[in-house]
Amino acid sequence: AQSVAQPEDQVNVAEGNPLTVKCTYSVSGNPYLFWYVQYPNRGLQFLLKYITGDNLVKGSYGFEAEFNKSQTSFHLKKPSALVSDSALYFCAVRGYSGTYKYIFGTGTRLKVLA
Amino acid sequence: DAGVIQSPRHEVTEMGQEVTLRCKPISGHNSLFWYRQTMMRGLELLIYFNNNVPIDDSGMPEDRFSAKMPNASFSTLKIQPSEPRDSAVYFCASSPSGQGQPQHFGDGTRLSIL
């Protein structure tokens, strides 16, 4: 079965410090991996994706993510956190299990402290 | 680009009433998804369409829920009769063709069933 796990419900980080939001996945075949961000009363916004190629993917707002095939992980990172990065972050994978579906994780709330 | 447009943004109605949620996908996108988000269950995929055809409706909770996509620019999600446990935020998302394409979300409809 295909799945995505975000092991942390919440991550707290001080402004200016690096941040990491963790994601692991399980999928048959090659994974298509995505990160989204959700601000209050808004829909999910696409940040970045991994399809193939370089394991380090750069996205919007200074975010990047590292694909690790051996650890089946796709952690979201940012070198220096901003208070405005505080939001709910979702990891998603698209794979095949009868039909193509996007499977979303349960979300990680990031809180950046001033 | 106008983005995915959902209406209404908020809906409050009494138990037993029919509820219709509407979605206009981004022009040129041929996949459309309906999700439900609650605190308890997170983000759930209800149904998705490809080229106006329902591909996977395994996430539709029960027969009270139905979805249609009569043309490429419009979709509805209907609940009849509505129940308090249907209270949630309902999102519509669309994406272009291609497995590696991200989804673009609307800002959702916040539904409250009294």
CSV table of C-alpha atoms in Angstrom, one decimal:
chain,number,residue,atom,x,y,z
A,1,ALA,CA,0.0,0.0,0.0
A,2,GLN,CA,1.2,3.5,-0.7
A,3,SER,CA,1.6,5.9,2.2
A,4,VAL,CA,3.2,9.1,3.4
A,5,ALA,CA,4.3,9.7,7.0
A,6,GLN,CA,5.0,13.0,8.6
A,7,PRO,CA,6.2,11.9,12.1
A,8,GLU,CA,6.0,15.3,13.7
A,9,ASP,CA,2.7,17.1,14.4
A,10,GLN,CA,4.5,20.3,15.2
A,11,VAL,CA,8.0,21.7,14.8
A,12,ASN,CA,9.2,24.8,16.6
A,13,VAL,CA,12.2,26.7,15.5
A,14,ALA,CA,13.7,30.1,16.3
A,15,GLU,CA,13.8,32.7,13.6
A,16,GLY,CA,17.0,32.7,11.7
A,17,ASN,CA,17.7,29.0,12.5
A,18,PRO,CA,17.6,26.3,9.9
A,19,LEU,CA,14.4,24.2,9.8
A,20,THR,CA,13.6,20.6,8.7
A,21,VAL,CA,10.2,19.1,8.3
A,22,LYS,CA,10.3,15.3,7.9
A,23,CYS,CA,8.5,13.1,5.4
A,24,THR,CA,8.9,9.4,4.6
A,25,TYR,CA,7.0,7.5,1.9
A,26,SER,CA,6.1,4.1,0.6
A,27,VAL,CA,5.2,3.6,-3.0
A,28,SER,CA,5.5,1.1,-5.8
A,29,GLY,CA,7.8,2.2,-8.5
A,30,ASN,CA,9.3,5.6,-8.9
A,31,PRO,CA,7.8,8.2,-6.6
A,32,TYR,CA,6.6,11.7,-7.6
A,33,LEU,CA,7.0,13.7,-4.4
A,34,PHE,CA,5.6,17.1,-3.5
A,35,TRP,CA,5.5,19.6,-0.6
A,36,TYR,CA,2.6,22.0,0.0
A,37,VAL,CA,2.1,24.8,2.5
A,38,GLN,CA,-1.3,25.9,3.9
A,39,TYR,CA,-1.9,29.2,5.6
A,40,PRO,CA,-5.0,29.8,7.7
A,41,ASN,CA,-8.3,29.9,5.7
A,42,ARG,CA,-6.5,29.2,2.5
A,43,GLY,CA,-6.0,26.2,0.2
A,44,LEU,CA,-2.8,24.2,-0.1
A,45,GLN,CA,-0.1,26.0,-2.1
A,46,PHE,CA,2.6,24.0,-4.1
A,47,LEU,CA,6.1,24.6,-2.9
A,48,LEU,CA,8.3,22.1,-4.8
A,49,LYS,CA,8.4,18.6,-6.3
A,50,TYR,CA,10.8,15.8,-7.0
A,51,ILE,CA,10.3,13.8,-10.2
A,52,THR,CA,13.8,12.7,-11.2
A,53,GLY,CA,17.3,13.9,-11.4
A,54,ASP,CA,19.2,15.9,-8.7
A,55,ASN,CA,18.3,14.7,-5.2
A,56,LEU,CA,18.2,18.3,-3.9
A,57,VAL,CA,15.2,20.2,-5.2
A,58,LYS,CA,14.8,23.9,-4.8
A,59,GLY,CA,11.3,25.5,-4.5
A,60,SER,CA,9.4,28.7,-3.6
A,61,TYR,CA,10.2,31.0,-0.7
A,62,GLY,CA,13.8,29.6,-0.2
A,63,PHE,CA,12.6,26.1,0.6
A,64,GLU,CA,14.4,23.0,-0.6
A,65,ALA,CA,14.0,19.3,-0.1
A,66,GLU,CA,16.3,16.4,-0.2
A,67,PHE,CA,15.2,13.1,-1.8
A,68,ASN,CA,16.9,10.0,-0.3
A,69,LYS,CA,15.9,6.8,-2.0
A,70,SER,CA,17.6,4.4,0.4
A,71,GLN,CA,15.8,6.0,3.4
A,72,THR,CA,12.6,6.7,1.4
A,73,SER,CA,12.6,10.2,2.7
A,74,PHE,CA,11.9,13.6,1.3
A,75,HIS,CA,12.6,16.1,4.1
A,76,LEU,CA,11.8,19.8,3.6
A,77,LYS,CA,14.5,22.3,4.6
A,78,LYS,CA,15.2,26.0,4.8
A,79,PRO,CA,18.6,27.5,5.9
A,80,SER,CA,17.1,30.4,7.8
A,81,ALA,CA,13.5,30.4,9.1
A,82,LEU,CA,11.2,33.4,9.0
A,83,VAL,CA,8.2,34.1,11.3
A,84,SER,CA,6.2,34.2,8.1
A,85,ASP,CA,7.0,30.6,7.4
A,86,SER,CA,4.7,29.6,10.3
A,87,ALA,CA,2.1,27.4,8.6
A,88,LEU,CA,0.9,23.8,8.0
A,89,TYR,CA,3.1,21.8,5.7
A,90,PHE,CA,2.0,18.7,3.8
A,91,CYS,CA,4.1,16.1,2.0
A,92,ALA,CA,2.4,14.2,-0.8
A,93,VAL,CA,3.3,11.3,-3.1
A,94,ARG,CA,1.8,10.3,-6.4
A,95,GLY,CA,2.0,6.7,-7.3
A,96,TYR,CA,0.0,3.9,-8.9
A,97,SER,CA,-2.3,1.6,-7.0
A,98,GLY,CA,-5.0,0.7,-9.5
A,99,THR,CA,-5.4,4.4,-10.3
A,100,TYR,CA,-3.0,7.3,-10.0
A,101,LYS,CA,-3.6,9.1,-6.7
A,102,TYR,CA,-2.0,11.8,-4.7
A,103,ILE,CA,-1.5,10.6,-1.1
A,104,PHE,CA,-1.1,13.4,1.4
A,105,GLY,CA,0.6,13.2,4.8
A,106,THR,CA,-1.2,14.3,8.0
A,107,GLY,CA,0.6,17.6,8.0
A,108,THR,CA,3.2,19.3,10.2
A,109,ARG,CA,2.6,22.6,11.9
A,110,LEU,CA,5.7,24.8,11.7
A,111,LYS,CA,6.0,27.5,14.3
A,112,VAL,CA,8.8,30.0,13.9
A,113,LEU,CA,9.5,31.9,17.1
A,114,ALA,CA,10.7,35.5,17.0
B,1,ASP,CA,-4.3,33.2,-14.1
B,2,ALA,CA,-7.4,33.2,-11.9
B,3,GLY,CA,-6.7,30.0,-10.1
B,4,VAL,CA,-9.2,27.4,-8.9
B,5,ILE,CA,-12.4,29.1,-7.9
B,6,GLN,CA,-14.8,27.6,-5.3
B,7,SER,CA,-18.2,28.8,-4.2
B,8,PRO,CA,-19.6,29.5,-1.8
B,9,ARG,CA,-16.7,30.2,0.6
B,10,HIS,CA,-18.9,29.6,3.6
B,11,GLU,CA,-22.1,27.6,3.9
B,12,VAL,CA,-24.2,27.2,7.0
B,13,THR,CA,-27.3,25.1,6.7
B,14,GLU,CA,-29.6,22.8,8.8
B,15,MET,CA,-29.4,19.1,9.0
B,16,GLY,CA,-31.3,17.4,6.2
B,17,GLN,CA,-30.9,20.1,3.7
B,18,GLU,CA,-29.2,19.7,0.3
B,19,VAL,CA,-25.8,21.3,-0.1
B,20,THR,CA,-24.1,22.0,-3.4
B,21,LEU,CA,-20.5,23.0,-3.6
B,22,ARG,CA,-19.1,24.4,-6.9
B,23,CYS,CA,-15.7,24.4,-8.5
B,24,LYS,CA,-14.2,26.1,-11.6
B,25,PRO,CA,-10.8,24.5,-12.4
B,26,ILE,CA,-7.9,26.3,-14.0
B,27,SER,CA,-8.4,26.5,-17.8
B,28,GLY,CA,-6.5,23.7,-19.6
B,29,HIS,CA,-6.2,21.5,-16.5
B,30,ASN,CA,-7.8,18.1,-17.2
B,31,SER,CA,-7.7,16.5,-13.8
B,32,LEU,CA,-10.0,17.7,-11.0
B,33,PHE,CA,-10.0,16.5,-7.3
B,34,TRP,CA,-12.4,17.0,-4.4
B,35,TYR,CA,-11.0,16.8,-0.9
B,36,ARG,CA,-12.4,17.2,2.6
B,37,GLN,CA,-10.3,18.5,5.5
B,38,THR,CA,-11.2,18.1,9.2
B,39,MET,CA,-9.1,18.2,12.4
B,40,MET,CA,-9.9,14.6,13.2
B,41,ARG,CA,-9.3,13.0,9.8
B,42,GLY,CA,-6.9,15.5,8.1
B,43,LEU,CA,-7.1,15.8,4.3
B,44,GLU,CA,-9.2,13.1,2.5
B,45,LEU,CA,-9.5,12.6,-1.2
B,46,LEU,CA,-13.2,12.1,-2.0
B,47,ILE,CA,-13.2,11.7,-5.8
B,48,TYR,CA,-11.1,12.7,-8.8
B,49,PHE,CA,-12.0,13.2,-12.5
B,50,ASN,CA,-9.8,13.0,-15.6
B,51,ASN,CA,-11.1,14.6,-18.7
B,52,ASN,CA,-14.5,15.0,-17.0
B,53,VAL,CA,-14.8,11.3,-16.3
B,54,PRO,CA,-14.8,10.1,-12.7
B,55,ILE,CA,-11.8,7.8,-12.2
B,56,ASP,CA,-11.8,7.0,-8.5
B,57,ASP,CA,-14.7,7.7,-6.1
B,58,SER,CA,-13.6,5.3,-3.4
B,59,GLY,CA,-13.2,8.1,-1.0
B,60,MET,CA,-16.8,9.3,-1.2
B,61,PRO,CA,-18.2,8.6,2.3
B,62,GLU,CA,-21.6,7.3,1.4
B,63,ASP,CA,-24.5,7.6,-1.1
B,64,ARG,CA,-25.5,10.9,0.3
B,65,PHE,CA,-22.4,12.3,-1.5
B,66,SER,CA,-22.3,12.8,-5.3
B,67,ALA,CA,-20.1,14.6,-7.7
B,68,LYS,CA,-20.4,15.6,-11.3
B,69,MET,CA,-18.3,17.3,-13.9
B,70,PRO,CA,-20.5,18.2,-16.8
B,71,ASN,CA,-17.8,20.0,-18.7
B,72,ALA,CA,-14.1,20.9,-18.4
B,73,SER,CA,-14.8,24.2,-16.6
B,74,PHE,CA,-17.2,23.2,-13.9
B,75,SER,CA,-17.7,20.6,-11.2
B,76,THR,CA,-20.2,20.1,-8.3
B,77,LEU,CA,-20.1,18.2,-5.1
B,78,LYS,CA,-23.6,17.6,-3.6
B,79,ILE,CA,-24.6,16.3,-0.2
B,80,GLN,CA,-28.2,15.2,0.2
B,81,PRO,CA,-29.3,15.0,2.9
B,82,SER,CA,-26.6,16.7,4.9
B,83,GLU,CA,-25.7,15.7,8.5
B,84,PRO,CA,-23.7,17.5,11.2
B,85,ARG,CA,-20.8,15.1,10.7
B,86,ASP,CA,-20.4,16.5,7.2
B,87,SER,CA,-19.1,19.7,8.6
B,88,ALA,CA,-15.7,20.3,7.2
B,89,VAL,CA,-13.7,22.4,4.7
B,90,TYR,CA,-14.1,21.1,1.2
B,91,PHE,CA,-11.3,21.8,-1.3
B,92,CYS,CA,-11.3,21.5,-5.0
B,93,ALA,CA,-8.0,21.1,-6.9
B,94,SER,CA,-7.0,20.8,-10.5
B,95,SER,CA,-3.8,19.8,-12.4
B,96,PRO,CA,-2.6,19.5,-15.9
B,97,SER,CA,-2.0,16.1,-17.5
B,98,GLY,CA,1.2,14.3,-16.6
B,99,GLN,CA,2.1,12.3,-13.6
B,100,GLY,CA,4.6,14.9,-12.2
B,101,GLN,CA,2.2,17.8,-12.3
B,102,PRO,CA,1.3,19.4,-9.0
B,103,GLN,CA,-2.2,20.1,-7.9
B,104,HIS,CA,-3.5,23.7,-7.6
B,105,PHE,CA,-6.0,24.2,-4.8
B,106,GLY,CA,-8.9,26.5,-4.4
B,107,ASP,CA,-9.4,28.3,-1.1
B,108,GLY,CA,-12.2,25.9,0.0
B,109,THR,CA,-15.7,26.0,1.2
B,110,ARG,CA,-16.2,25.9,4.9
B,111,LEU,CA,-19.4,23.9,5.5
B,112,SER,CA,-21.3,23.9,8.8
B,113,ILE,CA,-24.3,21.6,9.2
B,114,LEU,CA,-26.4,22.5,12.3
